[in-house]
Each structure stands twice: as structure tokens, then as C-alpha cells.
């Protein structure tokens, strides 16, 4: 066990000092400091040393292992661990067949509390130390999630799901009840410890225009609030939104008209967009939470990362469990590479890792807190084996460049490579060897 307060972590330190250019495998944005010491004090990164520090720094020895900032998952559903890997449906059927029944159970604290604890422990055990999380429509699920995150010292952005139509009776709220509960939950959790509140519109089809407007009023009244929702994930969903909101120019425009498009907006998916949508996202400073394993698993479509980039839209990486098939951001990076390959594009390891660390942190306005190994950041840090098993070990041995090594790691590794995870300087996961 590592000591909890002040310690020096020895390993190969990797993070980013800026945004790596698309397609560039050799970039000054990468900061690789092999055989260095990360100094952690009072839950924060105190600095980095090339030489072993003196007596006052208890040592945590991981020579030869990778030390990275904890991953940021910019879109994941806490109650959907129970429906990960559910067979046979696209988005709208998947919601009614698998997802809604699982979410109903979170009305009861006796279910929501252990479930939230399991979810957060699982996140950390996959190397993810911060996340933008969708719980359920029930206040109990939000309280359970924030309370469990507080106990673990985790940076979590979340909020009560808003849905007042087109869902089972057990899962719908009303404008009034949603407004009241949101006010209470926001008062309880926004800015408490590392928690931040997000107005959480499930997606346009499950909220009335009146509820969307209510959510927009919250954002307008308090610009420190985040907003998270789904956007243009699936073609049938997009057609449904067109029917429900004939006055809107596009799916994104439904949110924009309600005041839900701003710099703190996180839109999951964003596959079926046009140039005007991308320009509006860029102008607002909003981000797309690209969810590769979900997009493949639910057959939703292939995200045009290059088009988003060219338009100047921030793109972060997300697991979208339970539509996604793994909480591992590495597994999602591997899927993201394959999606870009189908479009004739090449996603570098640098761009993928950046989108799950510094890039996500900056897009969330949290670049000074998470996403890098910079002195002053909170010590959310993970220690990884570069290779597990004979195939990955051999691949690492023959790799000739740092990018080749890290690309093989991103493609072959998963949560089994995680050795230790620290959240705010405290050891929260350690692999049993
Ligand atoms: N759209 C509306 N709700 C959901 C959800 O729970 N998961 C995904 N992937 N898309 C959604
Ligand atoms: Zn989702």
C-alpha cells in the first residue's frame, strides 16, 4: 500500500502540454518523462523530479511502468452497468427493452446506493478517475451517486435525468417536480467537494418543450451549471425528433432554442450532424462526447471526428456504458481508431489519449484540476503495465518509437493493465497480483 499523504511515484510519466495535431505521430504536445518521480503531497501533484527525492518522500516504486493522469469519461450512465452487453437492438428498442426497466429500480435507495458505489469503484478499477455521469430520473439515484463520489474524493459531474414524456410511467417526472427536485439537488451537490451539477436532459424525445425551456432557464440563471444530453445518435431517433419538433432547423437546434447550447454543454454522440450544427457547436464552445464502442454496438453510425475538428468542435472520449461495451477508455480508444479507419482517417495514440485526459479536462473547463501531471493539479493518477500477456509483451519489445509503443498499448491494453489508481492522492485501486 502507498502512504496516503506525501509520496513520490516512480515510473515513466506521460501527459500532454498542448493539443497534438491530427495525424501527427511525432509531436511536441507529448511530454514523456521516463524514469522520473511524480511528487504527490496533500492530494495534489507537487512536482516532478528526474532524481529520486530525499528522505521526506516515501517512495512508491513502479520503475518501467506508465504513469498517466486518470482518464476522464465524458459520458457514462451509472445505472446501466446492469444492461451492458444486452443483445439484439438499436437505440430506441434498446432503451425500452433493456435500459428503462433497469433504471426503474433506482427509485429505491436500497438499490441506488450499492449500485452507485459499485459503479464508481468499477470506473476507478478501469483507470477512470473523473466522469460526466447520467444517473436516473430519481433524486435517490443522484444523491447516491454524489454521496459515493464524495466518499471517494472523485470529480463527478451529474444531475437528475429530466424526462416528462415518451417513457414508462415509473420513469417520468413533470416540469414542476423536475424543477423542484433539480433545485434541491443542485443546492445539495453543486460545488460541494469535487461535485458539479449538470442539467441532464435525457434526449429531446423524452422532454416536452416546456421541460426543455425549464432546463434552459436553470442554465441561464447559473452559468456555472453543466448541461448533458444525447444528440443525433441514431437515424430513427433523428427522424423522431424532426416529427416532434417540426419548427426546429435540426436536432441540435431543439436544444439551442431552449438555451441548452453553451460552453458547458456535453452532447453525447453527435453522429448525424450537418455543417451548420458543427459551426453552432464550435461557436458555443460546446463539446461532443464521442462514444465509439456504443456507436458500434448499437449500430448507430460512424462519428466524423475529422469534420468536427475542422469545424473547431471540442471532442472528448466517452464509454457511454451501457450502450458502450466497456468502461475501459483504452478499449474505447481502440474502437475509435477503427471507426476513423473506416473513414480513411488515422487516429493517433496521442490524439486518442489526449481526448481522454487533457482534452476532456479543458473542454469541461477543468484543465487546472485534472487531465495532466502538472504541478498544482489534483493527484488523480494511474499506474499501468505497458503489456499484459505474451502477445502484447512481444509487441512492446519490438516497437521502435514511442508512438508505436503507445499505439500498441492503446490497442491491446484494458483494465487488466491497471496496477494502481490514485484519486486526489489516495490509493483507490490496487491490482491483486
Ligand atoms: N439516448 C437517450 N437515452 C440514451 C441512453 O441511455 N443511452 C444512449 N446511448 N443513448 C440514449
Ligand atoms: Zn448515453
CSV table of C-alpha atoms and ligand atoms in Angstrom, one decimal:
chain,number,residue,atom,x,y,z
A,1,UNK,CA,0.0,0.0,0.0
A,2,UNK,CA,1.1,3.5,-0.8
A,3,UNK,CA,1.2,6.0,2.0
A,4,UNK,CA,-1.7,8.4,1.6
A,5,UNK,CA,-0.3,11.8,2.2
A,6,UNK,CA,3.1,12.6,0.8
A,7,UNK,CA,4.9,10.3,-1.6
A,8,UNK,CA,6.9,10.0,-4.7
A,9,UNK,CA,5.7,7.8,-7.5
A,10,UNK,CA,8.5,6.3,-9.8
A,11,UNK,CA,7.7,5.4,-13.4
A,12,UNK,CA,7.5,6.6,-17.0
A,13,UNK,CA,5.4,9.7,-16.9
A,14,UNK,CA,3.3,10.6,-19.9
A,15,UNK,CA,0.9,13.5,-20.4
A,16,UNK,CA,0.3,16.4,-22.8
A,17,UNK,CA,1.4,20.0,-22.7
A,18,UNK,CA,-0.9,21.0,-25.6
A,19,UNK,CA,-3.2,19.5,-28.2
A,20,UNK,CA,-1.5,17.1,-30.6
A,21,UNK,CA,-2.1,17.8,-34.2
A,22,UNK,CA,-4.4,15.4,-36.0
A,23,UNK,CA,-2.4,12.6,-37.7
A,24,UNK,CA,0.9,13.6,-36.2
A,25,UNK,CA,2.8,10.8,-34.6
A,26,UNK,CA,5.8,13.0,-33.7
A,27,UNK,CA,4.5,16.0,-31.8
A,28,UNK,CA,5.8,18.4,-29.2
A,29,UNK,CA,2.4,18.1,-27.4
A,30,UNK,CA,3.5,14.9,-25.8
A,31,UNK,CA,5.5,15.0,-22.6
A,32,UNK,CA,7.2,11.7,-21.9
A,33,UNK,CA,9.5,11.6,-18.9
A,34,UNK,CA,10.7,8.1,-18.4
A,35,UNK,CA,12.3,7.1,-15.1
A,36,UNK,CA,11.0,10.1,-13.3
A,37,UNK,CA,9.4,10.8,-9.9
A,38,UNK,CA,5.9,12.3,-9.5
A,39,UNK,CA,5.7,14.1,-6.2
A,40,UNK,CA,2.3,14.0,-4.5
A,41,UNK,CA,1.5,16.0,-1.4
A,42,UNK,CA,-1.8,16.7,0.3
A,43,UNK,CA,-3.8,15.2,-2.6
A,44,UNK,CA,-2.1,17.3,-5.3
A,45,UNK,CA,0.8,17.0,-7.6
A,46,UNK,CA,3.7,18.9,-6.1
A,47,UNK,CA,6.1,18.5,-9.0
A,48,UNK,CA,8.2,16.0,-10.9
A,49,UNK,CA,11.8,15.1,-10.3
A,50,UNK,CA,14.4,13.4,-12.5
A,51,UNK,CA,16.3,12.1,-9.5
A,52,UNK,CA,14.9,10.1,-6.5
A,53,UNK,CA,13.8,12.6,-3.9
A,54,UNK,CA,15.2,12.7,-0.4
A,55,UNK,CA,14.1,11.0,2.9
A,56,UNK,CA,11.0,13.1,3.3
A,57,UNK,CA,9.3,11.4,0.4
A,58,UNK,CA,8.2,7.8,0.9
A,59,UNK,CA,8.7,6.0,-2.4
A,60,UNK,CA,6.2,4.1,-4.5
A,61,UNK,CA,8.3,2.1,-6.9
A,62,UNK,CA,6.8,1.4,-10.4
A,63,UNK,CA,10.0,1.6,-12.5
A,64,UNK,CA,9.3,0.6,-16.1
A,65,UNK,CA,5.5,1.2,-15.7
A,66,UNK,CA,3.5,4.0,-17.3
A,67,UNK,CA,2.2,6.8,-15.1
A,68,UNK,CA,-0.6,8.8,-16.6
A,69,UNK,CA,-3.3,11.2,-15.4
A,70,UNK,CA,-6.5,9.3,-14.6
A,71,UNK,CA,-8.9,9.1,-17.6
A,72,UNK,CA,-11.9,11.3,-17.9
A,73,UNK,CA,-15.0,9.6,-19.2
A,74,UNK,CA,-17.2,12.4,-20.6
A,75,UNK,CA,-20.4,10.4,-20.9
A,76,UNK,CA,-21.4,7.3,-18.9
A,77,UNK,CA,-24.7,6.0,-17.3
A,78,UNK,CA,-24.3,4.8,-13.7
A,79,UNK,CA,-27.4,2.6,-13.7
A,80,UNK,CA,-26.6,0.9,-16.9
A,81,UNK,CA,-23.9,-1.4,-15.6
A,82,UNK,CA,-26.7,-3.9,-15.3
A,83,UNK,CA,-27.5,-3.8,-19.0
A,84,UNK,CA,-24.0,-3.6,-20.6
A,85,UNK,CA,-23.8,-6.2,-23.4
A,86,UNK,CA,-27.5,-6.6,-24.0
A,87,UNK,CA,-28.3,-8.4,-27.2
A,88,UNK,CA,-30.2,-7.5,-30.3
A,89,UNK,CA,-31.4,-4.0,-30.5
A,90,UNK,CA,-30.8,-0.5,-31.9
A,91,UNK,CA,-31.1,2.6,-29.7
A,92,UNK,CA,-34.9,3.1,-29.4
A,93,UNK,CA,-35.7,-0.6,-28.8
A,94,UNK,CA,-32.6,-1.0,-26.6
A,95,UNK,CA,-34.0,1.8,-24.3
A,96,UNK,CA,-37.4,0.3,-23.9
A,97,UNK,CA,-36.3,-3.4,-23.8
A,98,UNK,CA,-33.2,-3.2,-21.6
A,99,UNK,CA,-32.5,0.2,-20.2
A,100,UNK,CA,-35.7,1.7,-18.9
A,101,UNK,CA,-36.5,-1.5,-16.8
A,102,UNK,CA,-33.1,-1.3,-15.2
A,103,UNK,CA,-33.4,2.4,-14.4
A,104,UNK,CA,-36.7,2.0,-12.7
A,105,UNK,CA,-35.0,0.0,-9.9
A,106,UNK,CA,-33.0,3.1,-8.9
A,107,UNK,CA,-36.0,4.8,-7.3
A,108,UNK,CA,-35.2,2.8,-4.1
A,109,UNK,CA,-32.2,4.0,-2.1
A,110,UNK,CA,-31.6,0.3,-1.1
A,111,UNK,CA,-30.8,-0.3,-4.8
A,112,UNK,CA,-29.3,3.0,-5.9
A,113,UNK,CA,-26.7,3.3,-3.1
A,114,UNK,CA,-24.9,0.0,-3.5
A,115,UNK,CA,-25.2,0.4,-7.3
A,116,UNK,CA,-23.6,3.8,-7.3
A,117,UNK,CA,-20.7,2.5,-5.1
A,118,UNK,CA,-20.2,-0.4,-7.4
A,119,UNK,CA,-20.3,1.8,-10.4
A,120,UNK,CA,-17.7,4.3,-9.1
A,121,UNK,CA,-15.4,1.5,-7.9
A,122,UNK,CA,-15.6,-0.1,-11.3
A,123,UNK,CA,-14.8,3.2,-13.0
A,124,UNK,CA,-11.6,3.6,-10.9
A,125,UNK,CA,-10.7,0.0,-11.5
A,126,UNK,CA,-10.7,0.8,-15.2
A,127,UNK,CA,-8.4,3.8,-14.8
A,128,UNK,CA,-11.1,6.5,-15.0
A,129,UNK,CA,-10.9,8.9,-12.1
A,130,UNK,CA,-13.4,11.6,-13.3
A,131,UNK,CA,-16.6,11.4,-15.3
A,132,UNK,CA,-19.7,13.1,-16.5
A,133,UNK,CA,-22.4,10.7,-15.4
A,134,UNK,CA,-26.1,10.2,-16.2
A,135,UNK,CA,-27.9,8.6,-13.2
A,136,UNK,CA,-31.7,8.2,-13.5
A,137,UNK,CA,-34.8,10.4,-13.2
A,138,UNK,CA,-35.0,9.6,-9.4
A,139,UNK,CA,-33.4,12.0,-6.9
A,140,UNK,CA,-32.3,9.0,-4.9
A,141,UNK,CA,-30.0,7.9,-7.7
A,142,UNK,CA,-28.5,11.4,-7.8
A,143,UNK,CA,-28.0,11.6,-4.1
A,144,UNK,CA,-26.5,8.1,-4.1
A,145,UNK,CA,-24.0,8.9,-6.9
A,146,UNK,CA,-22.8,12.2,-5.5
A,147,UNK,CA,-22.5,10.8,-2.0
A,148,UNK,CA,-20.5,7.8,-3.2
A,149,UNK,CA,-18.3,10.2,-5.2
A,150,UNK,CA,-17.7,12.4,-2.2
A,151,UNK,CA,-16.6,9.4,-0.1
A,152,UNK,CA,-14.1,8.5,-2.8
A,153,UNK,CA,-13.0,12.1,-3.4
A,154,UNK,CA,-13.9,11.9,-7.1
A,155,UNK,CA,-14.6,14.7,-9.6
A,156,UNK,CA,-18.1,13.8,-10.8
A,157,UNK,CA,-20.4,15.9,-12.9
A,158,UNK,CA,-24.0,14.7,-12.8
A,159,UNK,CA,-27.6,15.6,-12.4
A,160,UNK,CA,-31.2,14.3,-12.2
A,161,UNK,CA,-32.4,13.0,-15.6
A,162,UNK,CA,-35.2,15.1,-16.9
A,163,UNK,CA,-37.9,13.1,-18.8
A,164,UNK,CA,-41.6,14.0,-18.8
A,165,UNK,CA,-42.9,12.1,-21.8
A,166,UNK,CA,-42.4,9.1,-24.0
A,167,UNK,CA,-41.1,6.8,-21.2
A,168,UNK,CA,-42.7,4.3,-18.8
A,169,UNK,CA,-44.8,5.9,-16.0
A,170,UNK,CA,-42.3,4.9,-13.4
A,171,UNK,CA,-39.6,7.0,-15.1
A,172,UNK,CA,-41.4,10.2,-16.0
A,173,UNK,CA,-41.4,13.4,-14.0
A,174,UNK,CA,-43.2,16.6,-14.7
A,175,UNK,CA,-42.0,20.1,-15.3
A,176,UNK,CA,-42.9,21.1,-11.7
A,177,UNK,CA,-41.5,18.0,-9.9
A,178,UNK,CA,-38.4,18.2,-12.1
A,179,UNK,CA,-37.9,21.9,-11.3
A,180,UNK,CA,-38.3,21.3,-7.6
A,181,UNK,CA,-36.0,18.3,-7.4
A,182,UNK,CA,-33.4,19.9,-9.6
A,183,UNK,CA,-33.3,23.0,-7.3
A,184,UNK,CA,-32.9,20.8,-4.2
A,185,UNK,CA,-30.3,18.6,-5.8
A,186,UNK,CA,-28.3,21.4,-7.2
A,187,UNK,CA,-28.4,23.2,-3.8
A,188,UNK,CA,-27.1,20.0,-2.2
A,189,UNK,CA,-24.4,19.0,-4.6
A,190,UNK,CA,-23.3,21.7,-7.0
A,191,UNK,CA,-19.8,22.9,-5.9
A,192,UNK,CA,-19.7,20.6,-2.9
A,193,UNK,CA,-16.3,19.0,-2.7
A,194,UNK,CA,-15.5,17.8,-6.3
A,195,UNK,CA,-19.1,17.6,-7.4
A,196,UNK,CA,-20.7,19.7,-10.0
A,197,UNK,CA,-24.3,19.7,-11.2
A,198,UNK,CA,-25.4,19.1,-14.8
A,199,UNK,CA,-28.8,19.8,-16.2
A,200,UNK,CA,-29.4,16.4,-17.6
A,201,UNK,CA,-32.0,16.2,-20.4
A,202,UNK,CA,-32.1,12.5,-21.4
A,203,UNK,CA,-32.7,13.5,-25.0
A,204,UNK,CA,-35.2,15.7,-26.9
A,205,UNK,CA,-37.9,13.0,-27.4
A,206,UNK,CA,-38.4,12.4,-23.7
A,207,UNK,CA,-38.8,16.0,-22.7
A,208,UNK,CA,-41.7,18.4,-23.6
A,209,UNK,CA,-40.8,21.8,-24.9
A,210,UNK,CA,-41.9,23.2,-21.5
A,211,UNK,CA,-39.4,21.0,-19.7
A,212,UNK,CA,-36.6,21.9,-22.1
A,213,UNK,CA,-37.3,25.6,-21.5
A,214,UNK,CA,-37.2,25.0,-17.8
A,215,UNK,CA,-33.8,23.3,-18.1
A,216,UNK,CA,-32.6,26.3,-20.2
A,217,UNK,CA,-33.7,28.7,-17.5
A,218,UNK,CA,-31.5,27.0,-15.0
A,219,UNK,CA,-28.6,27.3,-17.3
A,220,UNK,CA,-29.2,30.9,-18.0
A,221,UNK,CA,-29.7,31.7,-14.3
A,222,UNK,CA,-26.5,29.9,-13.3
A,223,UNK,CA,-23.8,29.7,-16.0
A,224,UNK,CA,-21.7,27.5,-13.7
A,225,UNK,CA,-24.0,24.6,-14.3
A,226,UNK,CA,-23.1,22.0,-16.9
A,227,UNK,CA,-25.7,20.5,-19.3
A,228,UNK,CA,-25.5,17.0,-20.7
A,229,UNK,CA,-27.7,15.2,-23.1
A,230,UNK,CA,-27.7,12.9,-26.2
A,231,UNK,CA,-27.6,14.4,-29.7
A,232,UNK,CA,-28.1,12.9,-33.2
A,233,UNK,CA,-27.0,9.3,-32.2
A,234,UNK,CA,-29.3,7.2,-34.4
A,235,UNK,CA,-31.2,7.8,-37.6
A,236,UNK,CA,-34.6,6.7,-36.3
A,237,UNK,CA,-34.1,9.0,-33.3
A,238,UNK,CA,-33.2,11.9,-35.6
A,239,UNK,CA,-36.4,11.3,-37.6
A,240,UNK,CA,-38.5,11.2,-34.4
A,241,UNK,CA,-37.0,14.5,-33.2
A,242,UNK,CA,-37.9,16.0,-36.6
A,243,UNK,CA,-41.5,14.9,-36.1
A,244,UNK,CA,-41.7,16.1,-32.5
A,245,UNK,CA,-40.1,19.5,-33.2
A,246,UNK,CA,-41.1,20.5,-36.7
A,247,UNK,CA,-40.2,24.1,-36.0
A,248,UNK,CA,-36.5,23.4,-35.3
A,249,UNK,CA,-33.9,23.5,-38.1
A,250,UNK,CA,-32.1,20.5,-36.8
A,251,UNK,CA,-31.9,18.2,-33.7
A,252,UNK,CA,-29.2,20.5,-32.2
A,253,UNK,CA,-31.5,23.5,-32.9
A,254,UNK,CA,-34.1,22.0,-30.5
A,255,UNK,CA,-31.5,22.3,-27.7
A,256,UNK,CA,-30.2,25.7,-28.9
A,257,UNK,CA,-33.7,27.2,-28.9
A,258,UNK,CA,-34.2,26.1,-25.3
A,259,UNK,CA,-31.0,27.7,-24.1
A,260,UNK,CA,-29.1,24.4,-23.8
A,261,UNK,CA,-26.3,25.0,-26.1
A,262,UNK,CA,-23.4,26.7,-24.4
A,263,UNK,CA,-19.8,26.2,-23.3
A,264,UNK,CA,-20.7,23.8,-20.5
A,265,UNK,CA,-22.8,21.6,-22.7
A,266,UNK,CA,-21.8,18.0,-23.3
A,267,UNK,CA,-23.5,16.3,-26.2
A,268,UNK,CA,-23.1,12.6,-26.4
A,269,UNK,CA,-22.6,11.1,-29.9
A,270,UNK,CA,-23.3,13.9,-32.5
A,271,UNK,CA,-23.0,11.5,-35.4
A,272,UNK,CA,-25.8,12.8,-37.7
A,273,UNK,CA,-25.0,16.5,-37.8
A,274,UNK,CA,-24.6,18.9,-40.7
A,275,UNK,CA,-22.1,21.8,-41.1
A,276,UNK,CA,-24.4,24.3,-39.6
A,277,UNK,CA,-24.7,22.2,-36.5
A,278,UNK,CA,-21.0,21.8,-36.2
A,279,UNK,CA,-20.5,25.5,-36.6
A,280,UNK,CA,-23.0,26.2,-33.9
A,281,UNK,CA,-21.3,23.8,-31.5
A,282,UNK,CA,-18.0,25.4,-32.2
A,283,UNK,CA,-19.3,28.9,-31.7
A,284,UNK,CA,-20.9,27.9,-28.4
A,285,UNK,CA,-17.7,26.2,-27.2
A,286,UNK,CA,-19.7,23.0,-26.5
A,287,UNK,CA,-18.3,19.5,-26.7
A,288,UNK,CA,-19.2,16.2,-28.3
A,289,UNK,CA,-18.6,13.2,-26.1
A,290,UNK,CA,-17.6,10.7,-28.8
A,291,UNK,CA,-18.7,7.2,-27.7
A,292,UNK,CA,-17.1,4.7,-30.0
A,293,UNK,CA,-18.0,1.3,-28.5
A,294,UNK,CA,-21.6,2.4,-28.1
A,295,UNK,CA,-21.8,3.7,-31.6
A,296,UNK,CA,-20.6,0.3,-32.9
A,297,UNK,CA,-22.5,-1.9,-30.5
A,298,UNK,CA,-25.9,-0.2,-31.1
A,299,UNK,CA,-25.2,0.2,-34.8
A,300,UNK,CA,-25.7,3.9,-34.5
A,301,UNK,CA,-23.2,5.2,-37.1
A,302,UNK,CA,-19.6,6.3,-37.6
A,303,UNK,CA,-18.6,9.6,-35.9
A,304,UNK,CA,-17.0,12.1,-38.2
A,305,UNK,CA,-14.2,13.2,-35.9
A,306,UNK,CA,-12.4,15.0,-38.8
A,307,UNK,CA,-15.4,17.1,-39.7
A,308,UNK,CA,-15.8,18.1,-36.0
A,309,UNK,CA,-12.2,19.0,-35.8
A,310,UNK,CA,-12.3,21.0,-39.0
A,311,UNK,CA,-15.2,22.9,-37.6
A,312,UNK,CA,-13.4,23.6,-34.4
A,313,UNK,CA,-15.7,21.5,-32.1
A,314,UNK,CA,-14.2,20.1,-28.9
A,315,UNK,CA,-14.3,16.3,-29.0
A,316,UNK,CA,-13.8,14.2,-25.8
A,317,UNK,CA,-14.0,10.4,-25.4
A,318,UNK,CA,-16.7,8.5,-23.6
A,319,UNK,CA,-17.7,4.9,-22.8
A,320,UNK,CA,-21.4,5.5,-22.8
A,321,UNK,CA,-21.9,2.3,-20.8
A,322,UNK,CA,-24.3,0.5,-21.0
A,323,UNK,CA,-24.7,1.3,-24.8
A,324,UNK,CA,-20.9,1.1,-24.7
A,325,UNK,CA,-19.4,-2.2,-24.1
A,326,UNK,CA,-16.5,-1.3,-21.8
A,327,UNK,CA,-15.7,1.2,-19.1
A,328,UNK,CA,-12.2,1.0,-20.3
A,329,UNK,CA,-11.2,4.2,-22.1
A,330,UNK,CA,-8.4,2.2,-23.7
A,331,UNK,CA,-10.9,-0.2,-25.2
A,332,UNK,CA,-12.9,2.8,-26.4
A,333,UNK,CA,-9.8,4.3,-28.0
A,334,UNK,CA,-9.2,1.1,-29.9
A,335,UNK,CA,-12.7,1.3,-31.2
A,336,UNK,CA,-12.3,5.0,-32.0
A,337,UNK,CA,-9.3,4.2,-34.2
A,338,UNK,CA,-11.3,1.6,-36.1
A,339,UNK,CA,-14.2,4.0,-36.7
A,340,UNK,CA,-11.8,6.6,-38.1
A,341,UNK,CA,-10.0,3.9,-40.2
A,342,UNK,CA,-13.4,3.2,-41.9
A,343,UNK,CA,-13.4,6.8,-43.0
A,344,UNK,CA,-9.9,6.7,-44.2
A,345,UNK,CA,-8.6,8.7,-41.3
A,346,UNK,CA,-5.9,7.8,-38.8
A,347,UNK,CA,-6.5,8.5,-35.1
A,348,UNK,CA,-3.1,8.7,-33.4
A,349,UNK,CA,-2.5,7.3,-29.9
A,350,UNK,CA,-1.7,10.9,-29.0
A,351,UNK,CA,-5.0,12.3,-30.2
A,352,UNK,CA,-6.9,9.5,-28.5
A,353,UNK,CA,-5.1,9.7,-25.2
A,354,UNK,CA,-5.4,13.5,-25.2
A,355,UNK,CA,-9.2,13.3,-25.8
A,356,UNK,CA,-9.5,11.1,-22.6
A,357,UNK,CA,-7.2,13.3,-20.5
A,358,UNK,CA,-6.1,16.9,-21.0
A,359,UNK,CA,-8.5,17.5,-24.0
A,360,UNK,CA,-11.6,16.4,-22.0
A,361,UNK,CA,-10.5,18.3,-18.9
A,362,UNK,CA,-10.0,21.5,-20.9
A,363,UNK,CA,-13.3,21.1,-22.7
A,364,UNK,CA,-15.0,20.8,-19.3
A,365,UNK,CA,-13.2,23.9,-18.0
A,366,UNK,CA,-11.2,21.7,-15.6
A,367,UNK,CA,-7.8,21.9,-17.1
A,368,UNK,CA,-6.2,23.3,-14.0
A,369,UNK,CA,-7.6,20.4,-11.9
A,370,UNK,CA,-7.4,17.2,-13.9
A,371,UNK,CA,-6.1,15.7,-17.1
A,372,UNK,CA,-2.3,16.4,-16.7
A,373,UNK,CA,0.6,15.7,-14.4
A,374,UNK,CA,1.2,19.4,-13.9
A,375,UNK,CA,2.2,20.7,-10.5
A,376,UNK,CA,-0.9,22.0,-8.8
A,377,UNK,CA,-3.3,19.6,-10.3
A,378,UNK,CA,-5.3,17.2,-8.1
A,379,UNK,CA,-3.4,13.9,-8.0
A,380,UNK,CA,-5.7,11.7,-10.0
A,381,UNK,CA,-3.1,9.4,-11.3
A,382,UNK,CA,-2.9,5.9,-12.7
A,383,UNK,CA,-0.1,3.4,-13.0
A,384,UNK,CA,-0.3,1.0,-15.9
A,385,UNK,CA,1.6,-2.0,-17.2
A,386,UNK,CA,2.6,-1.4,-20.8
A,387,UNK,CA,1.9,-5.0,-21.7
A,388,UNK,CA,0.0,-7.9,-20.2
A,389,UNK,CA,0.3,-11.4,-21.8
A,390,UNK,CA,2.8,-12.7,-24.3
A,391,UNK,CA,1.4,-11.1,-27.4
A,392,UNK,CA,1.4,-7.5,-26.1
A,393,UNK,CA,4.7,-8.1,-24.4
A,394,UNK,CA,6.3,-9.2,-27.7
A,395,UNK,CA,4.7,-6.2,-29.5
A,396,UNK,CA,6.1,-3.8,-27.0
A,397,UNK,CA,9.6,-5.3,-27.2
A,398,UNK,CA,9.8,-4.8,-31.0
A,399,UNK,CA,8.2,-1.3,-31.1
A,400,UNK,CA,10.7,1.2,-32.4
A,401,UNK,CA,9.2,4.5,-31.5
A,402,UNK,CA,7.3,5.9,-28.5
A,403,UNK,CA,4.2,6.3,-30.7
A,404,UNK,CA,4.4,2.7,-31.9
A,405,UNK,CA,4.6,1.6,-28.2
A,406,UNK,CA,1.7,3.7,-27.1
A,407,UNK,CA,-0.4,2.9,-30.0
A,408,UNK,CA,0.1,-0.9,-29.3
A,409,UNK,CA,-0.8,-0.2,-25.7
A,410,UNK,CA,-3.9,1.7,-26.6
A,411,UNK,CA,-5.0,-1.0,-29.0
A,412,UNK,CA,-4.1,-4.1,-26.9
A,413,UNK,CA,-4.5,-3.0,-23.2
A,414,UNK,CA,-7.5,-2.8,-21.0
A,415,UNK,CA,-8.3,-2.7,-17.3
A,416,UNK,CA,-6.1,-5.7,-16.6
A,417,UNK,CA,-3.1,-3.5,-17.3
A,418,UNK,CA,-4.1,-1.1,-14.5
A,419,UNK,CA,-1.8,-1.6,-11.5
A,420,UNK,CA,-2.8,1.3,-9.2
A,421,UNK,CA,-5.2,4.2,-9.3
A,422,UNK,CA,-4.9,7.3,-7.1
A,423,UNK,CA,-7.8,9.7,-6.6
A,424,UNK,CA,-6.8,13.0,-5.0
A,425,UNK,CA,-3.6,11.3,-3.9
A,426,UNK,CA,-5.3,8.4,-2.2
A,427,UNK,CA,-4.9,4.9,-3.4
A,428,UNK,CA,-8.4,3.8,-4.5
A,429,UNK,CA,-7.5,0.7,-6.6
A,430,UNK,CA,-4.7,-1.8,-6.5
A,431,UNK,CA,-4.5,-4.9,-8.7
A,432,UNK,CA,-4.2,-8.2,-6.8
A,433,UNK,CA,-1.1,-9.8,-8.2
B,1,LIG,N1,-30.5,8.3,-25.8
B,1,LIG,C1,-31.4,8.5,-24.9
B,1,LIG,N2,-31.1,7.8,-23.8
B,1,LIG,C2,-30.0,7.1,-24.1
B,1,LIG,C3,-29.2,6.2,-23.3
B,1,LIG,O1,-29.5,5.8,-22.2
B,1,LIG,N3,-28.1,5.7,-24.0
B,1,LIG,C4,-27.8,6.1,-25.2
B,1,LIG,N4,-26.7,5.6,-25.8
B,1,LIG,N5,-28.5,6.9,-25.9
B,1,LIG,C5,-29.6,7.4,-25.4
B,2,LIG,ZN1,-25.6,7.8,-23.3
